[in-house]
CSV table of N, CA and C in Angstrom, one decimal:
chain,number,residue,atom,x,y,z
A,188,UNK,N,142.4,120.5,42.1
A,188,UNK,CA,141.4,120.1,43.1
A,188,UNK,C,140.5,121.2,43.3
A,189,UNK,N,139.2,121.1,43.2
A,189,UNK,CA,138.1,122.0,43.2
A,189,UNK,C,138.0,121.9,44.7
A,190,UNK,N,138.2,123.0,45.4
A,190,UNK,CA,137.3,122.6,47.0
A,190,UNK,C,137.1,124.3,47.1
A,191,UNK,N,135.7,123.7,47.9
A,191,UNK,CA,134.5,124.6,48.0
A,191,UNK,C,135.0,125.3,49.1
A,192,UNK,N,134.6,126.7,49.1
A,192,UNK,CA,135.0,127.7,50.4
A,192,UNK,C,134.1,127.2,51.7
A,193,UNK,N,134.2,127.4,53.0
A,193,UNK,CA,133.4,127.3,53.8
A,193,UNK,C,132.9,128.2,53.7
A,194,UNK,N,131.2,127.9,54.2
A,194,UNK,CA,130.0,128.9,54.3
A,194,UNK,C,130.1,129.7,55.9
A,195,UNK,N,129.9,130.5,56.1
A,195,UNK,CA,129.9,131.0,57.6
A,195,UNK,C,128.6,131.6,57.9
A,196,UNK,N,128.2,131.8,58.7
A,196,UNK,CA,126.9,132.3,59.1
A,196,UNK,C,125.4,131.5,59.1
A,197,UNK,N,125.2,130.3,58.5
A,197,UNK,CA,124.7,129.3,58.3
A,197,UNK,C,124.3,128.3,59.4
A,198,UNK,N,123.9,128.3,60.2
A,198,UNK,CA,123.7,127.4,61.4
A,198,UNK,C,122.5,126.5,61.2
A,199,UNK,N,123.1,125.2,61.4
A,199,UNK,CA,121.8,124.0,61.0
A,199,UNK,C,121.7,123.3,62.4
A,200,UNK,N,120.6,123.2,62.7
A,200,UNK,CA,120.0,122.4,63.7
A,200,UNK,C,119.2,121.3,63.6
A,201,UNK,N,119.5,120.2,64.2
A,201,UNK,CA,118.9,118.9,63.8
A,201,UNK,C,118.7,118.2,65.0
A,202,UNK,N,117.0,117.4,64.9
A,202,UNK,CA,116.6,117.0,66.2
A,202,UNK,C,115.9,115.5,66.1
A,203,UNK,N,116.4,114.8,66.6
A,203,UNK,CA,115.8,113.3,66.3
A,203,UNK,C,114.6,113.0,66.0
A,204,UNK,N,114.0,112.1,65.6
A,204,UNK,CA,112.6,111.6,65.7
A,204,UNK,C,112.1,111.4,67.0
A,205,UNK,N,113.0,110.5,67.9
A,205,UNK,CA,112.4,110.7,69.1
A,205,UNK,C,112.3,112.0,70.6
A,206,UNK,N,113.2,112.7,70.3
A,206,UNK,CA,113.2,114.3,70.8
A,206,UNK,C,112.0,114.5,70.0
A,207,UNK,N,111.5,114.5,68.9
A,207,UNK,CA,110.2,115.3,68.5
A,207,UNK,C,109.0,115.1,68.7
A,208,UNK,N,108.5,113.7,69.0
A,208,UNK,CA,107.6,113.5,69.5
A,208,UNK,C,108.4,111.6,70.6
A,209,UNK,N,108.6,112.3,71.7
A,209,UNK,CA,109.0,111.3,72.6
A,209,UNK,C,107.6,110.7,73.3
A,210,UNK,N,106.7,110.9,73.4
A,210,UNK,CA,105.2,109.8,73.9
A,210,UNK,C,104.7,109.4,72.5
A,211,UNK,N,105.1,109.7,71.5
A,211,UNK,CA,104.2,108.8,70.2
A,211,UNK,C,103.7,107.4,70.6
A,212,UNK,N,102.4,107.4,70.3
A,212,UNK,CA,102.2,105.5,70.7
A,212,UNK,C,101.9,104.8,71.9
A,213,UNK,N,102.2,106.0,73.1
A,213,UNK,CA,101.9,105.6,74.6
A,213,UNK,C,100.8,105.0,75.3
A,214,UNK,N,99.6,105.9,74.5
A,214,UNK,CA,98.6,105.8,75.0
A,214,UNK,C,98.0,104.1,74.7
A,215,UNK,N,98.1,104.1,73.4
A,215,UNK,CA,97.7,103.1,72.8
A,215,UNK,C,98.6,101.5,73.5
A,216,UNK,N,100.0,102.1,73.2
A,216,UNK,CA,100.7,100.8,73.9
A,216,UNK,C,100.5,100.3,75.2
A,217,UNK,N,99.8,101.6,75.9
A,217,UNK,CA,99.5,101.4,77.9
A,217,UNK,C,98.0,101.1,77.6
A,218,UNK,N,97.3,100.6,76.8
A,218,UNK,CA,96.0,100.4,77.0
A,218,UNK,C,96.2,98.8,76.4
A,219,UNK,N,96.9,98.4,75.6
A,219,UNK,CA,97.4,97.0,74.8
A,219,UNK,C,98.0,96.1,76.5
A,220,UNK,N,99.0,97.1,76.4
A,220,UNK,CA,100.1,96.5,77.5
A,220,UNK,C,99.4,95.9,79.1
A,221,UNK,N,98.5,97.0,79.3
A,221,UNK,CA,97.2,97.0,80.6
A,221,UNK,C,96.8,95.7,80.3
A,222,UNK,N,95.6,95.7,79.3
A,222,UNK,CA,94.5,94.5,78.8
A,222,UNK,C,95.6,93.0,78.9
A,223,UNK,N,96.6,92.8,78.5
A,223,UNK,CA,97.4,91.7,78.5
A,223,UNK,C,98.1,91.0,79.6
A,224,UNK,N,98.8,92.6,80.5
A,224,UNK,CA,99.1,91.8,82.0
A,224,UNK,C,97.7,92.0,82.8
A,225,UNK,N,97.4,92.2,82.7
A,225,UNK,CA,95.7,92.3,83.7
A,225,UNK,C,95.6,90.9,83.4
A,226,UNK,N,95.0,90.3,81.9
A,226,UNK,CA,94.7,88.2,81.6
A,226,UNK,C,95.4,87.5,81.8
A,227,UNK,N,97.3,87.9,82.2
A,227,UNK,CA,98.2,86.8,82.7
A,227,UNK,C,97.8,86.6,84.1
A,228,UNK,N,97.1,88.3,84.9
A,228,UNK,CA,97.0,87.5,86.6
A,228,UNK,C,95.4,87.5,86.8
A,229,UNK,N,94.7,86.9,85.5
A,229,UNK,CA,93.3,86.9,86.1
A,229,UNK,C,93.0,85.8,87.0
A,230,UNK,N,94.1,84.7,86.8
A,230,UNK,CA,93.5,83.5,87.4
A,230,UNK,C,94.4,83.4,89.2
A,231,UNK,N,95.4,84.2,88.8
A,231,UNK,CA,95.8,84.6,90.2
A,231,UNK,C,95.0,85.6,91.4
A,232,UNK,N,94.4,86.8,90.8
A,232,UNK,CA,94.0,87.4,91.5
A,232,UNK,C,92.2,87.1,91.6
A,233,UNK,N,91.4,86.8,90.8
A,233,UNK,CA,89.7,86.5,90.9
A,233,UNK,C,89.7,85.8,91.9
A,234,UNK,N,90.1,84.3,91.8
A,234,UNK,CA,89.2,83.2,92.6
A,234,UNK,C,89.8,83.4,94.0
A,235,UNK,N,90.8,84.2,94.5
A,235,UNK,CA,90.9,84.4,96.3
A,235,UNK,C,89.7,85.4,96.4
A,236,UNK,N,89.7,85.9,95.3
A,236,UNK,CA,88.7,87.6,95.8
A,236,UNK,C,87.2,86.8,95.7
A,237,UNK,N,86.9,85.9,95.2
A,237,UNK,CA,85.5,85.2,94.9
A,237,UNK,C,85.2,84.6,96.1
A,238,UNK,N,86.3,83.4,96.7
A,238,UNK,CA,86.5,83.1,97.6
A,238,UNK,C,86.2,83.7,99.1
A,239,UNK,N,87.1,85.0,99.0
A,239,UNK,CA,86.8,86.0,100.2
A,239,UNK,C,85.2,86.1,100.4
A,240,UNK,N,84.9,86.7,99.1
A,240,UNK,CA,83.6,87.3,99.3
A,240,UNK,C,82.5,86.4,99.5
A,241,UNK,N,82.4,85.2,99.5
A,241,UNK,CA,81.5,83.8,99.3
A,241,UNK,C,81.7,83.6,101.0
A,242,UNK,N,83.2,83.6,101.7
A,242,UNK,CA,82.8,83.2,102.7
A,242,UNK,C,82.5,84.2,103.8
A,243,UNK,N,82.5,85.3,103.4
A,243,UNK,CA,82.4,86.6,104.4
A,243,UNK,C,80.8,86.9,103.7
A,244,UNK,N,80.4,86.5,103.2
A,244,UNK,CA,78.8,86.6,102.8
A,244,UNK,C,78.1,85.9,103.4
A,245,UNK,N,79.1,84.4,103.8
A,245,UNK,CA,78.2,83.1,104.2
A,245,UNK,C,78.1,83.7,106.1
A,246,UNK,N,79.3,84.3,106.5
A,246,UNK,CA,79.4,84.8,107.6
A,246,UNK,C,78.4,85.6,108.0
A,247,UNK,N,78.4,86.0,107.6
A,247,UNK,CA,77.3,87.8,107.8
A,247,UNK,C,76.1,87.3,107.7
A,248,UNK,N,75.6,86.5,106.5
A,248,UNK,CA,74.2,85.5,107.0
A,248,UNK,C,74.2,84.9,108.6
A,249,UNK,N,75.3,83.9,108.9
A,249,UNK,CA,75.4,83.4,109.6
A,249,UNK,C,74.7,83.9,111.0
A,250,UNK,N,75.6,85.0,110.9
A,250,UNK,CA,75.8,86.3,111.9
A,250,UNK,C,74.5,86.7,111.9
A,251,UNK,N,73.9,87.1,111.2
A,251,UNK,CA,72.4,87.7,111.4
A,251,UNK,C,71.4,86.9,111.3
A,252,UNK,N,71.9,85.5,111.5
A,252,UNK,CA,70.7,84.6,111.9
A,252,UNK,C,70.7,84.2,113.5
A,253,UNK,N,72.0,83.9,113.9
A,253,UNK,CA,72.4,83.8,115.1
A,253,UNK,C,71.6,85.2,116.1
A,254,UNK,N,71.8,86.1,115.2
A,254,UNK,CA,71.4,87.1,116.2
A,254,UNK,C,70.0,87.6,116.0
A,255,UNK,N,69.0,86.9,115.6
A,255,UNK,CA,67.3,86.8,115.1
A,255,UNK,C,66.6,85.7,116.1
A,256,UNK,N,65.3,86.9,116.2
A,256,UNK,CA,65.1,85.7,117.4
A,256,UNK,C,65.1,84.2,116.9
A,257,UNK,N,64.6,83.7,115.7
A,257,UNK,CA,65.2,82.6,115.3
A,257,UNK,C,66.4,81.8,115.8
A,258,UNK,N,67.3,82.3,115.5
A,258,UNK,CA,68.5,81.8,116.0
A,258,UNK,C,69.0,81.5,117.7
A,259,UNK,N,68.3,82.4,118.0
A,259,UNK,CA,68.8,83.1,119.7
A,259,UNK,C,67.5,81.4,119.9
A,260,UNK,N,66.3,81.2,119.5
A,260,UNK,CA,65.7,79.6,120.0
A,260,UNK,C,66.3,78.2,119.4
A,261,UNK,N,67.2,78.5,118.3
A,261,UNK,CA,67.2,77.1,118.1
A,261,UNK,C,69.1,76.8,118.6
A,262,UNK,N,69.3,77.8,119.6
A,262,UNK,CA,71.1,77.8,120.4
A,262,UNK,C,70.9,77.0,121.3
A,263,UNK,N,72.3,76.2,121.0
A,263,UNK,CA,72.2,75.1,122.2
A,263,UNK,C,72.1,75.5,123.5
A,264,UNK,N,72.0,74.7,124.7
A,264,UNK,CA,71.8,74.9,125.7
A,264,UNK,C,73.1,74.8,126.6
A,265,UNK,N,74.2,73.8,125.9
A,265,UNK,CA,75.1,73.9,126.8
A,265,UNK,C,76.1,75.3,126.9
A,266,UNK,N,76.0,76.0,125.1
A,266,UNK,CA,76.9,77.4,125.5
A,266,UNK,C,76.3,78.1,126.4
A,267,UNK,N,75.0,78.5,126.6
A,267,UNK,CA,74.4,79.0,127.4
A,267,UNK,C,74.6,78.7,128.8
A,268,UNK,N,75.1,77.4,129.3
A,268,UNK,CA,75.0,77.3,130.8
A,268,UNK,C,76.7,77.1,130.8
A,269,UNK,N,77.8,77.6,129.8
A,269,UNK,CA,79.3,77.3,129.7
A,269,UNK,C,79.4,79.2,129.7
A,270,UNK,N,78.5,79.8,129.2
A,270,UNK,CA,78.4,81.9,129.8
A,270,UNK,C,78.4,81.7,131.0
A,271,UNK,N,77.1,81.4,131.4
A,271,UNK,CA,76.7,81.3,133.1
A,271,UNK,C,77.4,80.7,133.9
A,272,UNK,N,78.2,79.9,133.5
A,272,UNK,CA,79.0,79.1,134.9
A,272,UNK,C,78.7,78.0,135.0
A,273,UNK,N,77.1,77.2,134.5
A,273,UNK,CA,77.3,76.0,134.5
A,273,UNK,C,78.5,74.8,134.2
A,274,UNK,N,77.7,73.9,134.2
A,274,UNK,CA,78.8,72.8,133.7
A,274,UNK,C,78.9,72.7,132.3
A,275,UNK,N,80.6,72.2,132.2
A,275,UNK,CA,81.3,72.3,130.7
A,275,UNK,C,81.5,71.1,130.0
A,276,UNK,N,80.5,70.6,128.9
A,276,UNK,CA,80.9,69.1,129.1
A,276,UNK,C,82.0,68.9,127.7
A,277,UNK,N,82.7,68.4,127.6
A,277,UNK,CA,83.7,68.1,126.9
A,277,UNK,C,85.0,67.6,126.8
């Protein structure tokens, strides 16, 4: 039986593929990964935020007509005498 002496002084070190570069591919996979759940909640998250902003637009018009002298002539008469103390009809 031929067997070989042990070597001494020889020290081998060995390091995985993923210990050697552990983020390979990250960047790319977080920009894939982004683009794809972002299109599963587009229809969830757009049309409240469209929504919001359509009626808080319609408001703010509202609001800044109401308070133009325009607005302040064409206000009913009864809120005006239901501030003052007049009569409340309803």
């Amino acid at each position: 039986m031929d067997r070989s002496q042990e070597q001494r002084g020889i020290i081998t070190y060995a390091l995985s593929a993923n210990r050697q570069r552990p983020l390979a591919g990250t960047a790319r996979a977080a920009i894939f990964n982004t683009y794809r759940r972002s299109r599963a909640q587009f229809l969830y998250v757009v049309p409240p935020f469209a929504l919001a902003y359509l009626l808080m637009n319609w408001a703010i018009e509202k609001n800044e007509f109401y308070n133009s002298k325009e607005g302040r002539m064409q206000a009913p008469k009864e809120s005006d005498e239901a501030v003052q103390g007049g009569p409340v009809r309803g």
